[in-house]
Coordinates of N, CA and C in Angstrom, one line a residue:
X1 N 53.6 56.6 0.6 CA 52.7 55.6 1.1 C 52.3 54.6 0.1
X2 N 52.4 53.4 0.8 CA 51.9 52.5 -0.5 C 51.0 51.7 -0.2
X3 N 50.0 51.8 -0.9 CA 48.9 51.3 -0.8 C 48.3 50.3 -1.2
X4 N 47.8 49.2 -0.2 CA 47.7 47.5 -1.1 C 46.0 47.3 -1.5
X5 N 45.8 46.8 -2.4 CA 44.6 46.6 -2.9 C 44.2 45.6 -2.5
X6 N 43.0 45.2 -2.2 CA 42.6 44.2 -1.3 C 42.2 42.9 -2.1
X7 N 42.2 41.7 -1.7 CA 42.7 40.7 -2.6 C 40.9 39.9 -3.4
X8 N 41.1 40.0 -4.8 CA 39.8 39.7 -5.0 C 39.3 37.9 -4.6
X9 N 38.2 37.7 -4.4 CA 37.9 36.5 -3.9 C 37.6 35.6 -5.2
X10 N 37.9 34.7 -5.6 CA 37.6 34.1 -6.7 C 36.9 32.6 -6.3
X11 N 35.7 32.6 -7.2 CA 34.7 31.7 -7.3 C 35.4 30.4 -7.8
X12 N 35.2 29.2 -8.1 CA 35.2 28.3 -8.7 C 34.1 27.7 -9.0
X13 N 34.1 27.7 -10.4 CA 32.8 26.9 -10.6 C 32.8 24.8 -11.0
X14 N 31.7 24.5 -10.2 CA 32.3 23.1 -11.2 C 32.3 22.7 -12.3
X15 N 33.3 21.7 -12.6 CA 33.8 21.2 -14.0 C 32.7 20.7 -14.5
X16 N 31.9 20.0 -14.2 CA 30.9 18.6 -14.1 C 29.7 19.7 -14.0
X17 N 29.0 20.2 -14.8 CA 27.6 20.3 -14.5 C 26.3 19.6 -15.1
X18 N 25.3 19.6 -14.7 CA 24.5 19.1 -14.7 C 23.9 19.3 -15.5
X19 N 23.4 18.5 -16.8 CA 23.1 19.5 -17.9 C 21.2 19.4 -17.8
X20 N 20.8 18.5 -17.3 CA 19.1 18.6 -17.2 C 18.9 19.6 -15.5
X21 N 19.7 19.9 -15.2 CA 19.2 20.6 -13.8 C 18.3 21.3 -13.8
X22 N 18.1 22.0 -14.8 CA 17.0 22.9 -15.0 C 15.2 22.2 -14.9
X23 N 15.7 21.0 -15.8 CA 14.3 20.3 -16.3 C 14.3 19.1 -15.0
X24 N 14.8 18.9 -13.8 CA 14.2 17.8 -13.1 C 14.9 18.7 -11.5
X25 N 13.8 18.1 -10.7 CA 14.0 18.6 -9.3 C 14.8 17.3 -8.3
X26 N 15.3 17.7 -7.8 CA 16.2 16.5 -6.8 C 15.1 15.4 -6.3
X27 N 13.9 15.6 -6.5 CA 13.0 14.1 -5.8 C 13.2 13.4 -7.0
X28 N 13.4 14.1 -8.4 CA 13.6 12.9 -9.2 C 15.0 12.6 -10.1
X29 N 15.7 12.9 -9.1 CA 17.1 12.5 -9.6 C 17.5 11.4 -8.7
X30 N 16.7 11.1 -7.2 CA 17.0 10.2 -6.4 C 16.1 9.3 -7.2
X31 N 15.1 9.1 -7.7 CA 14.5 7.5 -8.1 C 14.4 7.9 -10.0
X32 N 15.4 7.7 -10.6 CA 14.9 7.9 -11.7 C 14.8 7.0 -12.6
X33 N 13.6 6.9 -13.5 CA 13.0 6.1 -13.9 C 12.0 5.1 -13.1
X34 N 12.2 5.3 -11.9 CA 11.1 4.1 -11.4 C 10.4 5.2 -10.0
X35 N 9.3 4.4 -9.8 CA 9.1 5.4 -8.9 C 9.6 4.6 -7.0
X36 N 10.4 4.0 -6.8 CA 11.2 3.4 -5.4 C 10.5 2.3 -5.3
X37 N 9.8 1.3 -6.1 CA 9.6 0.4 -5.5 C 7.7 0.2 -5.9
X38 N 7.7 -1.3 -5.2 CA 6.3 -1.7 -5.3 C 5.2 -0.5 -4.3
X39 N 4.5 0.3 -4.7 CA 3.0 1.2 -3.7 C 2.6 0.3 -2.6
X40 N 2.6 0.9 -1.6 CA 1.9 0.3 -0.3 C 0.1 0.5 -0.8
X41 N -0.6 -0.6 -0.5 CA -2.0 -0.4 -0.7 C -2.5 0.6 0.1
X42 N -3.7 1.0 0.4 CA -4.4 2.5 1.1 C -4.6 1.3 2.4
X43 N -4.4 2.2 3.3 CA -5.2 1.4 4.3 C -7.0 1.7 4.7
X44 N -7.3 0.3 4.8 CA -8.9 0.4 4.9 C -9.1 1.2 6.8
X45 N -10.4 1.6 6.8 CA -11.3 2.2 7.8 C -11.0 1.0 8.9
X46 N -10.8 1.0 10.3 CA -10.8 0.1 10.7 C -13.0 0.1 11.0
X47 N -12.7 -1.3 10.9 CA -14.4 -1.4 11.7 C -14.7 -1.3 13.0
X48 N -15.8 -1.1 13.2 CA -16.6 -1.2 14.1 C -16.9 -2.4 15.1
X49 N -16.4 -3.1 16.2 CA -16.4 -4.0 16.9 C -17.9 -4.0 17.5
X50 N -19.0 -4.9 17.5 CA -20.2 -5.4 17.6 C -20.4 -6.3 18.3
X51 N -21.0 -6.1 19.2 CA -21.0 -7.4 19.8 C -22.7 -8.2 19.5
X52 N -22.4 -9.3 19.5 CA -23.7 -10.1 19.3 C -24.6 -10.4 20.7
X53 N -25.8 -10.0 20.6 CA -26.8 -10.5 21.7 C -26.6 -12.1 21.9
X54 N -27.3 -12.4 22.6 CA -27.2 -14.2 23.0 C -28.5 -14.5 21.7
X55 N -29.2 -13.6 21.8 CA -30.6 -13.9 21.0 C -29.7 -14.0 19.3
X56 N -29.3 -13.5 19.0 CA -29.1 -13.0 17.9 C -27.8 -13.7 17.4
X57 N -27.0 -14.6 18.5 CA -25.8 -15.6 18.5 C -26.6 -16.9 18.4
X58 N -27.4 -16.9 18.7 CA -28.1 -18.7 19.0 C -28.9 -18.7 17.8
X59 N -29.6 -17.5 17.5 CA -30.2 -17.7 16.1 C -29.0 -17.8 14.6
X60 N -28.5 -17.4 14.9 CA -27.1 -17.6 13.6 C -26.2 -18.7 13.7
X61 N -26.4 -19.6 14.8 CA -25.7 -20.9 14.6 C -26.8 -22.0 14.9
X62 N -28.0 -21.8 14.8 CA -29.1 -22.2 14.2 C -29.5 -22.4 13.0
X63 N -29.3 -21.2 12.0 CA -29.4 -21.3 10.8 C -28.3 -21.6 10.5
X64 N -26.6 -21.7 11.2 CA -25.7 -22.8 10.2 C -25.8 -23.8 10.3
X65 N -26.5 -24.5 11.2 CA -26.6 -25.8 12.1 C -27.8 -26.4 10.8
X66 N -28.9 -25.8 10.4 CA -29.9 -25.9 9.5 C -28.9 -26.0 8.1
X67 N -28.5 -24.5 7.9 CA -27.6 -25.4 6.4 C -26.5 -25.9 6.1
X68 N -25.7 -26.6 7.2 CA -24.9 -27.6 6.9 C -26.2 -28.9 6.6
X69 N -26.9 -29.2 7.1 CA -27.9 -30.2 7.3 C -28.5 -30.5 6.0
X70 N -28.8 -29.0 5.1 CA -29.4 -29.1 3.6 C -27.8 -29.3 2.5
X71 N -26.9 -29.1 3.2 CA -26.2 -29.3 2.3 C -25.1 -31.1 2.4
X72 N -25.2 -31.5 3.8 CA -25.0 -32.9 3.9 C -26.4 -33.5 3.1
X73 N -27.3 -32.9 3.3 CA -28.4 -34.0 2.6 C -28.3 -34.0 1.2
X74 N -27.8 -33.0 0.5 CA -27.7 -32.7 -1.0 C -26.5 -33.1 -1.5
X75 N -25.5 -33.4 -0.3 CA -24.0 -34.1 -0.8 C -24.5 -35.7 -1.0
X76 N -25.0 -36.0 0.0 CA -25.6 -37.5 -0.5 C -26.5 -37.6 -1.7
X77 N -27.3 -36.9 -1.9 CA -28.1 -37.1 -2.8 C -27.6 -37.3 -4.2
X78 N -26.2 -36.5 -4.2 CA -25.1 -36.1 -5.9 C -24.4 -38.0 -5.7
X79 N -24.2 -38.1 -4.3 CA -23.6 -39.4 -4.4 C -24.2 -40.1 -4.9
X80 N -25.4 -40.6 -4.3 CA -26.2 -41.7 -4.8 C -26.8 -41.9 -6.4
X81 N -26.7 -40.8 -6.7 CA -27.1 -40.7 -8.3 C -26.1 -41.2 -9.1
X82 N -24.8 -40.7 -8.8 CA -23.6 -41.0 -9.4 C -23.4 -42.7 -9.7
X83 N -23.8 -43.0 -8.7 CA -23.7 -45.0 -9.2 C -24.4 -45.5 -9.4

């Protein structure tokens, strides 16, 4: 009886290894040296939508209505000195 010995399985290793593999993880073998580009800024809180009373809308374009008025009168006043 002859008896066959079963066939050993052989590994191959690759040629090409990696000689820092130890010292860097695959997130930074995809961007190395930079970190991908310009940071997106944080995004802000959105706000709070307010609505204005009528009272509290007529008084605040009252008082712009008042200082455009101090400040045309003070634009003329830089004029006239000037000549």
């Amino acid at each position: 009886m002859d008896l066959k010995k079963p066939a050993k399985k052989i590994t191959l290793k690759p040629v090409c290894q990696d000689v820092d593999a130890n010292r860097t993880s695959p997130k930074n073998k995809l961007a190395s040296g930079r970190q991908g580009g310009k940071l997106k800024p944080l995004k802000a809180p959105k706000k709070e939508k307010r609505e204005l009373d009528e009272q509290d809308d007529l008084a605040f374009k009252k008082k712009q209505q008042e200082n455009a008025k101090k400040e045309e009168a003070a634009r003329k006043l830089l004029l006239s000195k000037k000549k």
